[in-house]
């Protein structure tokens, strides 16, 4: 606890603290299967039997039709860029409590079967990243069934 | 919308929104807005039946702020509701207060939105809305240039000019509003030269982090008749929600603004929004989003709004005034941001917006809220009682 | 738990992913409360606030009266002695608090709602020892190093 002096010379009490709440997120059978398959460099989504849309990462229910998903779908090992963010504004990642290194790139991508998703891009030059370009995943050497098993996506060789 | 009884806005209060408010704590900040709404409506706190109260808890790290704020909002012994729907919090507060009065449950309901953003870390707080098993690892919070990328690809350089021009317009409006946080004197070049946050989104395109609160009083028709302040009537509102992830592969799915507008216009006989609606207070987290969304609210599929921006049609004295208050890019205490839209729209109808008053008679005003993964809350207010 | 029948799922994939929600915060006491906290540090004085309308004395000091919404600007000295109104004995050291919080007391000790002389509200603080009962008179034990915080009173002890 400390005090600071404002512009008008008044002493004001200021408390700085870090709220760090540890927790455990339930994976459930669907995300559990999905995360497990990351170890084998496989990406899986689920398909709705009513609207036929594929959702990736997989969900138990189709958010639009509110019906159970019909089946597992193995995704292709490439996707296309829809749009992207190259972020130059450093923020704290609440999952680690540490500052994210900048710049980092968030890619919004679509699989050939129409499932849209987002993840990191390895390329940070907005001139090189273009909507419609093909990207492929880059896997970590050591995979533990976590989102970080997938390091990100790079532009595929033409 | 079918209503049991009419609801009127009986008063409006807001703090001056500033980047630093170290001189007050959260509760004291809220009480400033409450004090002003009581003065504006000339109502005694003891006449108020219920309080609807909202912010984003993770932005200040205070759990159950409604409990703390009993001393600041006069909630002792009254019914209280806490609402927190992200960016739309303020507009949802208004929807809830409207329902509470329209239902016959309460006659006078106070809605309060507030945020003291200097106390937390906005983007880190927002990131926690995403699935921790996947999206949270790659979330960028509200810092996103995706809409800019899409618009640049569709409309080219002209879109970038228009986004910058829209920001300059908001700054011009904000300078007329002494309660606005950023009252900048900037040019299109300043915007385009500012630092890149997420290309093509630049620092000046983006909304600030503000400290402020806004309170509004809602009254039943019978109660409103007894109150001295000029009345503004709640005509209609609609909320459109989405699933918990951004589906950028299906862009039409993200057109919640268009969906909301279509419903509001259809239900209220609006065939030409530009002509029939006198002012639009739009939730514009960034000028890029504002540029895109104007097209969505006004059903302009070929980017006609870009030319309108460059033409000055959205200025205070233009064809369709947008955000005479300076908008969200000038003032953004998040839990209060959306309720400020409704409050400002109401002040415009009353003719009480002082220096940023639209110089003509306004019969209908539109106010929007935005949050979550493209969630929209849209309110229509009017000078005359609605015909149900 | 909800498990859809149609989708081939296996319970063996269920489990937990360890996570964290870590966010830095600041809190500003505001000008009014700061004055009272600074008085703890500089003068070893406990200040409460008095409502100009109903006369209620708030400890800890509040700048608004919860009953009549009057703005409070007056700080008055209360205590330092007071009476234990309600209490509970703490027998457990929460490891997280012991590690993360400054100036934690080791169990066993007593948490008590104390009504200071001259105040109308009770406020929460620690009382040394466990042999406490309702109505006991207590007095503050001041910390040698004070930082304008409520922990500038290390604990209360039987007077």
XYZ file of C-alpha atoms in Angstrom:
705
model
C 0.000 0.000 0.000
C 1.253 3.412 -0.853
C 0.270 6.957 -1.500
C 0.807 9.245 -4.454
C 0.587 12.987 -4.844
C -1.773 14.296 -7.504
C -1.374 17.390 -9.671
C -2.889 19.589 -6.992
C -0.412 18.364 -4.403
C -2.887 16.229 -2.477
C -1.714 12.950 -1.015
C -3.965 10.076 -2.130
C -3.925 6.427 -1.083
C -3.330 4.054 -3.970
C -3.303 0.281 -3.631
C -1.679 -1.809 -6.352
C -2.201 -5.531 -6.349
C -2.373 -8.511 -8.602
C -5.466 -10.655 -8.463
C -4.281 -14.138 -9.354
C -7.021 -16.712 -9.063
C -5.938 -20.267 -9.816
C -8.575 -22.529 -11.303
C -9.287 -25.657 -13.266
C -11.271 -25.594 -16.475
C -13.346 -28.700 -17.148
C -12.514 -30.041 -20.581
C -15.491 -32.326 -20.976
C -15.440 -35.233 -23.443
C -15.552 -33.062 -26.566
C -12.744 -30.577 -25.898
C -10.920 -33.369 -24.049
C -10.843 -35.487 -27.201
C -9.867 -32.468 -29.284
C -6.945 -31.544 -27.007
C -5.803 -35.176 -26.803
C -5.688 -35.419 -30.604
C -3.405 -32.366 -30.769
C -0.652 -34.672 -29.513
C -1.010 -36.635 -32.759
C -0.971 -33.426 -34.851
C -4.619 -33.908 -35.689
C -7.320 -31.237 -35.681
C -10.914 -32.302 -35.092
C -14.214 -30.466 -35.288
C -17.844 -31.470 -34.959
C -20.610 -31.315 -37.580
C -24.230 -30.371 -36.954
C -26.649 -32.881 -38.497
C -29.273 -30.220 -39.106
C -27.428 -27.299 -40.749
C -24.358 -29.381 -41.672
C -22.022 -26.622 -40.466
C -18.722 -27.775 -39.008
C -17.636 -26.075 -35.783
C -13.966 -25.858 -34.920
C -12.852 -26.105 -32.107
C -15.606 -28.660 -31.534
C -18.733 -27.937 -29.518
C -21.319 -30.257 -27.977
C -24.233 -28.330 -29.472
C -24.720 -26.363 -32.661
C -25.078 -22.735 -31.481
C -27.545 -21.923 -34.264
C -29.739 -25.048 -34.346
C -29.398 -25.964 -30.657
C -29.194 -29.656 -31.505
C -26.545 -32.235 -30.615
C -23.666 -32.392 -33.020
C -23.900 -35.436 -35.293
C -20.311 -36.493 -35.838
C -16.612 -35.879 -35.494
C -14.894 -34.347 -38.512
C -11.133 -34.503 -39.072
C -9.981 -31.162 -40.429
C -7.626 -30.747 -43.390
C -4.024 -29.850 -42.582
C -4.354 -26.467 -44.231
C -6.698 -23.481 -44.120
C -7.159 -20.121 -45.828
C -6.861 -16.674 -44.289
C -10.124 -14.752 -43.943
C -8.699 -11.752 -42.152
C -6.049 -10.988 -39.559
C -4.768 -8.758 -36.786
C -1.131 -7.822 -36.331
C -1.246 -6.521 -32.776
C 1.316 -3.990 -31.568
C -0.386 -3.222 -28.271
C 1.140 -5.266 -25.430
C -1.324 -6.744 -22.959
C -1.103 -9.196 -20.102
C -2.146 -12.733 -20.891
C -4.400 -13.611 -17.937
C -3.574 -17.308 -18.319
C 0.065 -16.645 -17.434
C 0.035 -13.196 -15.821
C 2.808 -12.171 -18.190
C 3.043 -9.551 -20.908
C 2.526 -10.901 -24.414
C 5.485 -10.168 -26.674
C 4.536 -7.834 -29.535
C 3.903 -7.851 -32.375
C 1.798 -10.956 -32.518
C -0.613 -11.995 -35.225
C -4.103 -13.370 -34.826
C -5.297 -15.082 -37.984
C -8.945 -15.639 -38.718
C -9.000 -18.669 -40.976
C -11.408 -21.013 -42.679
C -10.965 -24.724 -43.358
C -11.969 -26.131 -46.759
C -15.109 -27.561 -45.126
C -16.230 -24.060 -44.130
C -15.349 -24.031 -40.430
C -13.969 -20.672 -39.343
C -11.548 -20.323 -36.415
C -8.729 -18.195 -35.139
C -5.203 -18.782 -33.940
C -1.729 -17.255 -34.075
C 0.048 -16.436 -37.307
C 3.832 -16.738 -37.425
C 4.175 -13.970 -40.009
C 3.852 -10.378 -38.697
C 4.194 -8.408 -41.927
C 0.731 -7.190 -42.991
C 2.031 -6.792 -46.547
C 2.658 -10.532 -46.816
C -0.515 -11.753 -45.129
C -3.440 -11.537 -47.504
C -6.976 -12.844 -47.226
C -7.323 -15.982 -49.325
C -3.730 -17.140 -48.827
C -3.170 -20.742 -47.825
C -1.705 -21.456 -44.391
C -0.447 -24.607 -42.709
C -0.017 -25.385 -39.013
C 3.325 -25.388 -37.198
C 3.444 -27.937 -34.387
C 5.518 -27.864 -31.220
C 8.064 -30.672 -30.901
C 6.811 -31.581 -27.472
C 3.026 -31.805 -27.392
C 1.013 -32.134 -24.200
C -2.585 -31.800 -25.353
C -2.761 -28.020 -24.860
C -3.651 -25.175 -27.244
C 0.045 -24.276 -27.218
C 0.840 -27.586 -28.951
C -0.017 -25.677 -32.075
C 2.532 -22.872 -32.298
C 0.680 -21.108 -35.079
C 0.166 -21.047 -38.807
C 2.545 -20.103 -41.628
C 1.943 -19.214 -45.236
C 2.137 -22.368 -47.344
C 4.791 -22.642 -50.049
C 3.235 -21.589 -53.339
C -42.959 -4.268 -29.112
C -46.059 -4.874 -27.037
C -45.952 -3.054 -23.709
C -48.310 -3.138 -20.761
C -47.747 0.554 -20.174
C -45.661 3.397 -21.480
C -42.290 4.260 -20.018
C -40.662 7.681 -19.994
C -37.144 8.855 -19.319
C -37.613 11.277 -16.421
C -34.031 12.374 -15.935
C -30.415 11.979 -16.984
C -27.168 12.407 -15.055
C -23.548 11.790 -15.884
C -20.161 12.579 -14.464
C -17.524 14.372 -16.433
C -15.695 11.456 -18.035
C -11.965 11.668 -17.474
C -8.772 9.651 -17.857
C -7.854 10.059 -14.190
C -10.178 10.194 -11.200
C -7.786 9.334 -8.392
C -9.572 11.824 -6.149
C -12.653 9.606 -5.775
C -13.237 5.934 -5.196
C -15.621 3.836 -7.252
C -18.631 4.514 -5.027
C -17.993 8.257 -4.935
C -17.773 8.329 -8.730
C -21.182 6.629 -9.016
C -22.738 9.020 -6.494
C -21.789 12.010 -8.680
C -23.983 10.694 -11.504
C -26.804 9.793 -9.102
C -26.716 13.269 -7.573
C -27.038 14.782 -11.047
C -29.942 12.577 -12.145
C -31.835 13.457 -8.964
C -31.292 17.155 -9.640
C -32.241 16.781 -13.317
C -35.455 14.874 -12.602
C -36.265 16.757 -9.391
C -37.079 13.477 -7.682
C -36.246 12.482 -4.123
C -34.237 9.303 -3.751
C -36.877 7.890 -1.402
C -39.416 7.873 -4.281
C -37.309 5.487 -6.349
C -38.460 1.854 -6.201
C -35.606 -0.097 -7.742
C -32.027 0.260 -8.875
C -30.457 -1.470 -11.865
C -26.718 -1.276 -11.657
C -24.015 -2.442 -14.034
C -20.367 -2.508 -15.043
C -17.756 -5.127 -15.964
C -16.465 -6.546 -12.682
C -13.131 -7.733 -14.081
C -12.223 -4.172 -15.078
C -11.996 -2.990 -11.472
C -11.624 -6.328 -9.737
C -14.444 -5.603 -7.320
C -16.841 -8.461 -6.897
C -20.423 -7.426 -6.114
C -19.941 -3.700 -6.665
C -23.698 -3.255 -6.186
C -23.124 -4.097 -2.532
C -20.441 -1.432 -2.130
C -22.561 1.083 -3.939
C -25.574 1.047 -1.682
C -24.027 4.115 -0.069
C -23.562 5.717 -3.489
C -26.855 4.999 -5.211
C -29.333 5.066 -2.342
C -30.070 1.381 -2.743
C -30.708 0.795 0.962
C -33.965 -1.125 1.399
C -34.779 -1.054 -2.317
C -34.950 -3.725 -4.999
C -31.618 -4.062 -6.768
C -30.450 -5.801 -9.917
C -26.926 -6.227 -11.219
C -26.457 -6.470 -14.959
C -23.241 -7.129 -16.793
C -23.426 -7.957 -20.482
C -20.051 -6.644 -21.590
C -20.028 -3.636 -23.888
C -23.816 -3.696 -24.102
C -24.142 -3.400 -20.296
C -25.438 0.175 -20.485
C -28.091 -0.529 -23.090
C -29.112 -3.731 -21.307
C -29.520 -1.656 -18.131
C -31.943 0.558 -20.051
C -33.790 -2.465 -21.466
C -34.117 -3.935 -17.969
C -35.301 -0.674 -16.402
C -37.794 -0.297 -19.254
C -39.134 -3.808 -18.604
C -39.356 -3.249 -14.846
C -41.477 -0.141 -15.323
C -43.510 -1.373 -18.311
C -44.434 -4.552 -16.449
C -46.108 -2.561 -13.710
C -43.641 -3.921 -11.192
C -42.119 -0.535 -10.317
C -43.033 3.089 -11.037
C -39.609 4.705 -10.794
C -36.448 2.812 -11.657
C -32.917 4.187 -11.563
C -30.389 2.670 -14.010
C -26.689 3.258 -13.375
C -23.739 2.287 -15.547
C -20.188 3.044 -14.470
C -16.565 2.109 -14.960
C -13.297 3.259 -13.429
C -10.919 1.887 -15.996
C -7.764 3.380 -14.527
C -8.109 0.755 -11.784
C -7.758 -2.308 -14.003
C -6.426 -3.635 -17.272
C -9.195 -3.621 -19.843
C -7.810 -5.938 -22.477
C -6.673 -8.505 -19.927
C -10.127 -8.386 -18.368
C -11.905 -8.764 -21.705
C -9.709 -11.708 -22.705
C -11.342 -13.724 -19.938
C -14.583 -13.819 -21.911
C -13.109 -16.417 -24.277
C -12.924 -20.176 -23.940
C -9.809 -20.904 -21.814
C -9.225 -24.138 -23.725
C -8.575 -22.404 -27.033
C -9.574 -18.822 -27.868
C -8.272 -17.176 -24.703
C -4.729 -18.054 -25.755
C -5.083 -16.001 -28.923
C -7.633 -13.344 -27.966
C -6.707 -9.763 -28.705
C -9.410 -8.225 -26.574
C -11.009 -5.291 -28.302
C -7.891 -4.367 -30.259
C -8.791 -5.638 -33.691
C -8.226 -4.352 -37.178
C -10.151 -7.119 -38.944
C -12.992 -4.867 -40.054
C -10.428 -2.426 -41.408
C -8.754 -5.203 -43.378
C -12.079 -6.276 -44.860
C -13.057 -2.706 -45.753
C -9.663 -1.879 -47.248
C -9.929 -4.929 -49.457
C -13.436 -4.036 -50.546
C -13.273 -0.270 -50.945
C -9.548 0.544 -51.051
C -7.868 3.765 -49.949
C -11.140 5.679 -49.785
C -12.209 3.616 -46.771
C -9.042 4.552 -44.867
C -9.633 8.237 -45.600
C -13.241 7.960 -44.450
C -12.359 6.139 -41.208
C -9.890 8.930 -40.425
C -12.444 11.594 -41.363
C -15.022 9.962 -39.106
C -12.536 10.148 -36.223
C -11.915 13.828 -36.934
C -15.683 14.418 -36.908
C -16.001 12.695 -33.520
C -13.196 14.881 -32.149
C -14.936 17.997 -33.497
C -18.168 16.928 -31.752
C -16.400 15.990 -28.517
C -14.848 19.446 -28.260
C -18.393 20.779 -27.946
C -19.180 18.350 -25.096
C -17.437 19.317 -21.864
C -18.244 15.915 -20.352
C -16.380 14.001 -23.088
C -13.031 12.480 -22.099
C -10.915 13.096 -25.220
C -11.587 16.526 -26.712
C -8.849 16.404 -29.328
C -7.964 18.910 -31.980
C -6.856 16.561 -34.765
C -6.704 16.297 -38.533
C -7.081 13.352 -40.885
C -3.290 13.294 -41.190
C -2.852 13.018 -37.399
C -5.093 9.954 -37.399
C -3.280 8.291 -40.291
C 0.136 9.068 -38.763
C -0.734 7.695 -35.322
C 0.764 4.444 -34.047
C -0.491 1.138 -35.498
C -2.285 -1.019 -32.913
C -3.481 -3.792 -35.235
C -3.115 -2.817 -38.867
C -4.958 -0.819 -40.254
C -6.344 0.155 -36.835
C -4.340 3.034 -35.405
C -4.168 4.540 -31.941
C -6.410 7.474 -32.814
C -9.057 5.190 -34.356
C -9.474 3.443 -31.042
C -11.612 4.378 -28.046
C -9.873 5.486 -24.819
C -10.120 4.004 -21.320
C -12.212 6.427 -19.290
C -13.543 6.838 -15.775
C -17.146 7.858 -15.474
C -20.711 6.999 -14.607
C -24.115 7.676 -16.120
C -27.501 7.350 -14.450
C -31.001 7.519 -15.945
C -34.400 7.580 -14.303
C -37.330 5.695 -15.863
C -40.927 6.422 -14.919
C -44.338 4.974 -15.656
C -46.730 7.208 -17.591
C -48.790 8.107 -14.501
C -45.662 8.884 -12.503
C -44.093 10.816 -15.397
C -47.110 13.125 -15.544
C -46.321 14.288 -12.000
C -42.650 14.959 -12.722
C -41.450 18.337 -13.964
C -38.685 17.337 -16.408
C -39.345 17.167 -20.189
C -40.260 13.610 -21.070
C -38.634 11.287 -23.584
C -40.539 8.116 -24.386
C -39.157 4.634 -24.770
C -40.514 3.418 -28.109
C -38.839 0.096 -28.706
C -35.719 -1.923 -28.156
C -34.244 -5.143 -29.444
C -31.335 -7.366 -28.439
C -29.514 -9.722 -30.821
C -27.024 -12.172 -29.330
C -24.504 -14.536 -30.874
C -22.591 -17.661 -29.927
C -19.447 -17.363 -27.872
C -16.934 -17.336 -30.732
C -16.341 -14.985 -33.657
C -17.337 -16.694 -36.877
C -15.394 -14.640 -39.373
C -15.826 -17.314 -42.021
C -19.509 -16.389 -42.177
C -19.471 -12.611 -42.148
C -23.203 -12.343 -42.747
C -23.543 -14.021 -39.362
C -21.896 -11.027 -37.699
C -24.451 -8.556 -39.041
C -26.305 -8.281 -35.728
C -26.576 -4.500 -36.198
C -28.418 -4.966 -39.484
C -30.726 -7.562 -37.941
C -31.538 -5.306 -34.986
C -32.139 -2.304 -37.240
C -34.431 -4.288 -39.535
C -36.574 -5.364 -36.577
C -36.756 -1.863 -35.063
C -37.553 -0.191 -38.397
C -40.219 -2.769 -39.321
C -41.974 -2.627 -35.967
C -42.023 1.160 -35.879
C -42.873 2.037 -39.458
C -39.471 3.455 -40.338
C -38.993 3.239 -44.091
C -36.362 5.933 -44.460
C -34.181 6.024 -41.345
C -32.079 8.958 -42.572
C -35.198 11.078 -42.957
C -37.248 9.814 -40.031
C -34.606 9.494 -37.331
C -33.228 12.809 -36.114
C -30.034 11.634 -34.432
C -28.123 8.384 -33.929
C -25.924 7.791 -30.889
C -23.897 4.788 -32.062
C -21.582 2.608 -30.005
C -18.366 3.111 -32.001
C -15.450 1.344 -30.256
C -13.235 2.318 -33.172
C -13.687 4.500 -36.227
C -13.189 1.485 -38.487
C -16.071 -0.300 -36.868
C -18.114 2.912 -36.978
C -17.547 3.216 -40.710
C -18.633 -0.369 -41.350
C -21.557 -0.301 -38.928
C -23.110 2.899 -40.300
C -23.554 0.907 -43.491
C -25.142 -1.947 -41.568
C -27.590 0.234 -39.604
C -28.545 2.132 -42.758
C -28.586 -0.877 -45.124
C -25.893 0.469 -47.414
C -24.424 -2.571 -49.066
C -22.109 -0.821 -51.499
C -20.320 1.414 -49.022
C -22.438 4.499 -49.704
C -21.759 5.579 -46.119
C -18.098 6.121 -47.069
C -19.078 8.909 -49.453
C -21.520 10.242 -46.873
C -18.688 10.510 -44.329
C -16.447 12.324 -46.795
C -19.427 14.551 -47.634
C -19.955 15.568 -44.001
C -23.472 14.074 -43.893
C -22.993 12.690 -40.367
C -21.980 16.027 -38.826
C -24.124 17.738 -36.183
C -25.717 19.934 -38.855
C -25.569 17.208 -41.523
C -28.221 15.033 -43.143
C -28.044 12.322 -40.462
C -26.201 13.460 -37.292
C -24.187 10.651 -35.679
C -22.736 10.918 -32.170
C -22.968 14.658 -31.538
C -21.560 13.763 -28.089
C -18.254 12.694 -29.639
C -19.046 8.989 -29.437
C -17.224 6.102 -27.823
C -13.918 6.977 -29.509
C -13.982 10.112 -27.339
C -15.496 8.719 -24.126
C -15.429 5.114 -22.975
C -16.089 4.159 -19.352
C -17.258 0.748 -20.591
C -20.103 -0.109 -18.203
C -21.413 3.418 -18.739
C -20.585 3.731 -22.434
C -23.796 2.249 -23.824
C -26.096 3.983 -21.324
C -24.416 7.281 -22.261
C -25.617 6.619 -25.845
C -29.219 6.412 -24.671
C -28.803 9.348 -22.274
C -27.292 11.547 -24.984
C -30.053 10.564 -27.425
C -32.618 11.550 -24.777
C -30.894 14.916 -24.183
C -30.987 15.565 -27.940
C -34.748 14.936 -28.036
C -35.239 17.225 -25.031
C -33.102 19.870 -26.675
C -30.854 19.962 -23.618
C -27.551 18.914 -25.189
C -26.099 22.421 -24.865
C -23.215 23.073 -27.233
C -23.524 19.742 -29.025
C -27.271 20.024 -29.600
C -28.387 19.053 -33.111
C -29.832 22.309 -34.525
C -33.253 20.987 -35.438
C -36.333 19.388 -33.937
C -35.830 15.718 -33.179
C -38.801 13.379 -32.933
C -37.046 10.033 -32.994
C -33.565 9.066 -31.853
C -31.668 5.803 -32.140
C -29.063 4.531 -29.639
C -27.003 1.358 -30.020
C -24.892 -0.801 -27.770
C -22.282 -3.325 -28.849
C -20.440 -6.028 -26.963
C -19.449 -9.676 -26.684
C -19.016 -11.518 -29.956
C -21.090 -9.033 -31.948
C -24.034 -8.540 -29.636
C -26.331 -5.665 -30.392
C -28.858 -3.805 -28.274
C -30.742 -1.092 -30.154
C -33.063 1.485 -28.598
C -35.560 3.797 -30.250
C -36.643 6.877 -28.279
C -39.222 9.475 -29.185
C -40.513 12.898 -28.277
C -44.127 11.732 -28.491
C -45.745 8.820 -26.743
C -45.571 5.651 -28.827
C -48.743 4.302 -30.420
C -49.165 0.749 -29.285
C -23.286 -34.146 -16.992
C -24.626 -33.813 -20.505
C -23.217 -36.328 -22.968
C -24.864 -36.472 -26.388
C -25.609 -39.996 -27.485
C -25.154 -39.523 -31.186
C -21.644 -38.192 -31.046
C -19.042 -40.814 -30.292
C -17.559 -39.459 -27.099
C -15.626 -41.133 -24.390
C -15.611 -40.112 -20.764
C -11.942 -40.963 -20.598
C -11.225 -37.638 -22.337
C -12.842 -35.666 -19.528
C -10.530 -33.884 -17.171
C -9.354 -30.511 -16.031
C -6.927 -28.050 -17.535
C -5.093 -26.093 -14.881
C -5.587 -22.405 -15.406
C -5.078 -18.995 -13.939
C -6.815 -15.673 -14.039
C -4.169 -13.114 -13.333
C -4.950 -9.420 -13.635
C -3.149 -6.425 -12.126
C -5.328 -3.830 -10.397
C -5.139 -0.494 -8.669
C -7.540 0.908 -6.153
C -7.934 4.544 -5.267
C -9.349 5.299 -1.839
C -10.359 8.793 -2.938
C -9.544 12.103 -1.297
C -11.897 11.678 1.648
C -10.930 8.172 2.756
C -7.251 8.975 2.075
C -7.368 11.637 4.796
C -8.511 9.061 7.342
C -5.921 6.480 6.254
C -3.133 9.058 6.349
C -4.205 10.023 9.895
C -3.597 6.403 10.943
C -0.066 6.669 9.614
C 0.883 10.166 10.736
C -1.090 10.729 13.928
C -2.094 7.243 15.131
C -5.584 8.652 15.084
C -8.742 6.792 14.049
C -11.072 9.006 12.041
C -14.727 8.252 11.320
C -17.206 10.281 9.270
C -20.407 11.887 10.558
C -23.540 12.402 8.465
C -24.588 16.082 8.582
C -28.264 15.115 8.331
C -28.860 12.131 10.612
C -25.679 12.324 12.694
C -24.741 8.682 12.117
C -21.012 8.088 12.609
C -19.496 5.712 10.044
C -16.381 3.696 10.843
C -14.720 2.958 8.417
C -15.477 6.474 7.172
C -17.849 6.788 4.185
C -18.439 9.906 2.133
C -22.173 9.269 1.632
C -24.839 8.321 4.139
C -26.485 5.070 3.065
C -29.822 6.158 4.626
C -30.339 9.713 3.433
C -27.753 10.094 0.632
C -26.276 13.189 2.297
C -22.736 14.034 1.267
C -20.438 13.659 4.256
C -17.452 15.978 4.624
C -16.778 15.830 8.361
C -14.186 13.495 9.860
C -14.210 13.051 13.630
C -11.861 11.198 15.938
C -13.240 7.958 17.422
C -11.806 5.306 19.753
C -9.062 4.323 20.121
C -10.784 1.895 22.487
C -13.900 -0.071 21.629
C -16.107 -3.022 22.421
C -16.152 -6.461 20.783
C -19.650 -6.919 19.406
C -19.259 -10.135 17.422
C -16.313 -12.406 16.812
C -15.034 -15.653 15.365
C -11.830 -17.544 16.130
C -9.580 -18.339 13.181
C -7.833 -21.703 13.492
C -6.590 -22.164 9.956
C -3.718 -20.586 8.011
C -4.791 -20.374 4.379
C -1.517 -21.048 2.512
C -2.410 -18.729 -0.347
C -3.030 -15.777 1.988
C 0.031 -16.561 4.115
C 2.154 -16.414 0.994
C 0.493 -13.535 -0.857
C -0.733 -11.114 1.793
C 1.458 -8.858 3.841
C 1.103 -8.784 7.604
C -1.019 -11.888 7.971
C -1.377 -13.113 11.538
C -0.659 -16.742 12.332
C -3.632 -18.746 13.614
C -5.110 -18.965 16.141
C -6.414 -15.418 16.444
C -9.815 -13.734 16.572
C -11.634 -11.748 13.903
C -14.026 -9.319 15.557
C -16.580 -6.676 14.717
C -15.556 -3.828 16.998
C -17.633 -0.785 17.849
C -15.175 1.993 18.606
C -16.107 4.568 21.223
C -18.097 7.279 19.455
C -18.857 5.285 16.290
C -22.293 4.016 15.250
C -21.103 1.185 13.015
C -18.983 -1.848 13.725
C -15.793 -2.480 11.807
C -13.800 -5.635 11.212
C -10.316 -6.146 12.635
C -8.171 -8.792 14.262
C -7.940 -9.320 17.984
C -4.915 -11.020 19.504
C -5.600 -14.302 21.262
C -8.672 -16.482 21.395
C -9.990 -15.786 24.868
C -12.464 -13.168 23.679
C -16.092 -12.713 24.541
C -18.914 -10.364 23.609
C -18.573 -7.018 25.344
C -14.819 -7.196 25.951
C -13.082 -3.825 25.786
C -10.190 -3.715 23.321
C -7.531 -1.163 22.331
C -5.363 -0.896 19.186
C -1.765 -2.082 18.957
C -0.107 0.311 16.512
C 2.472 -0.895 14.019
C 5.899 0.739 14.193
C 6.099 1.076 10.427
C 2.905 2.541 9.093
C 1.802 2.996 5.472
C -1.657 4.608 5.564
C -3.474 1.293 5.673
C -5.900 -0.335 8.062
C -3.058 -2.696 8.997
C -1.304 0.316 10.560
C -3.254 -1.032 13.517
C -1.630 -4.458 13.722
C -4.366 -5.844 15.901
C -6.597 -4.987 18.815
C -5.919 -6.448 22.258
C -7.870 -6.660 25.459
C -7.655 -3.391 27.343
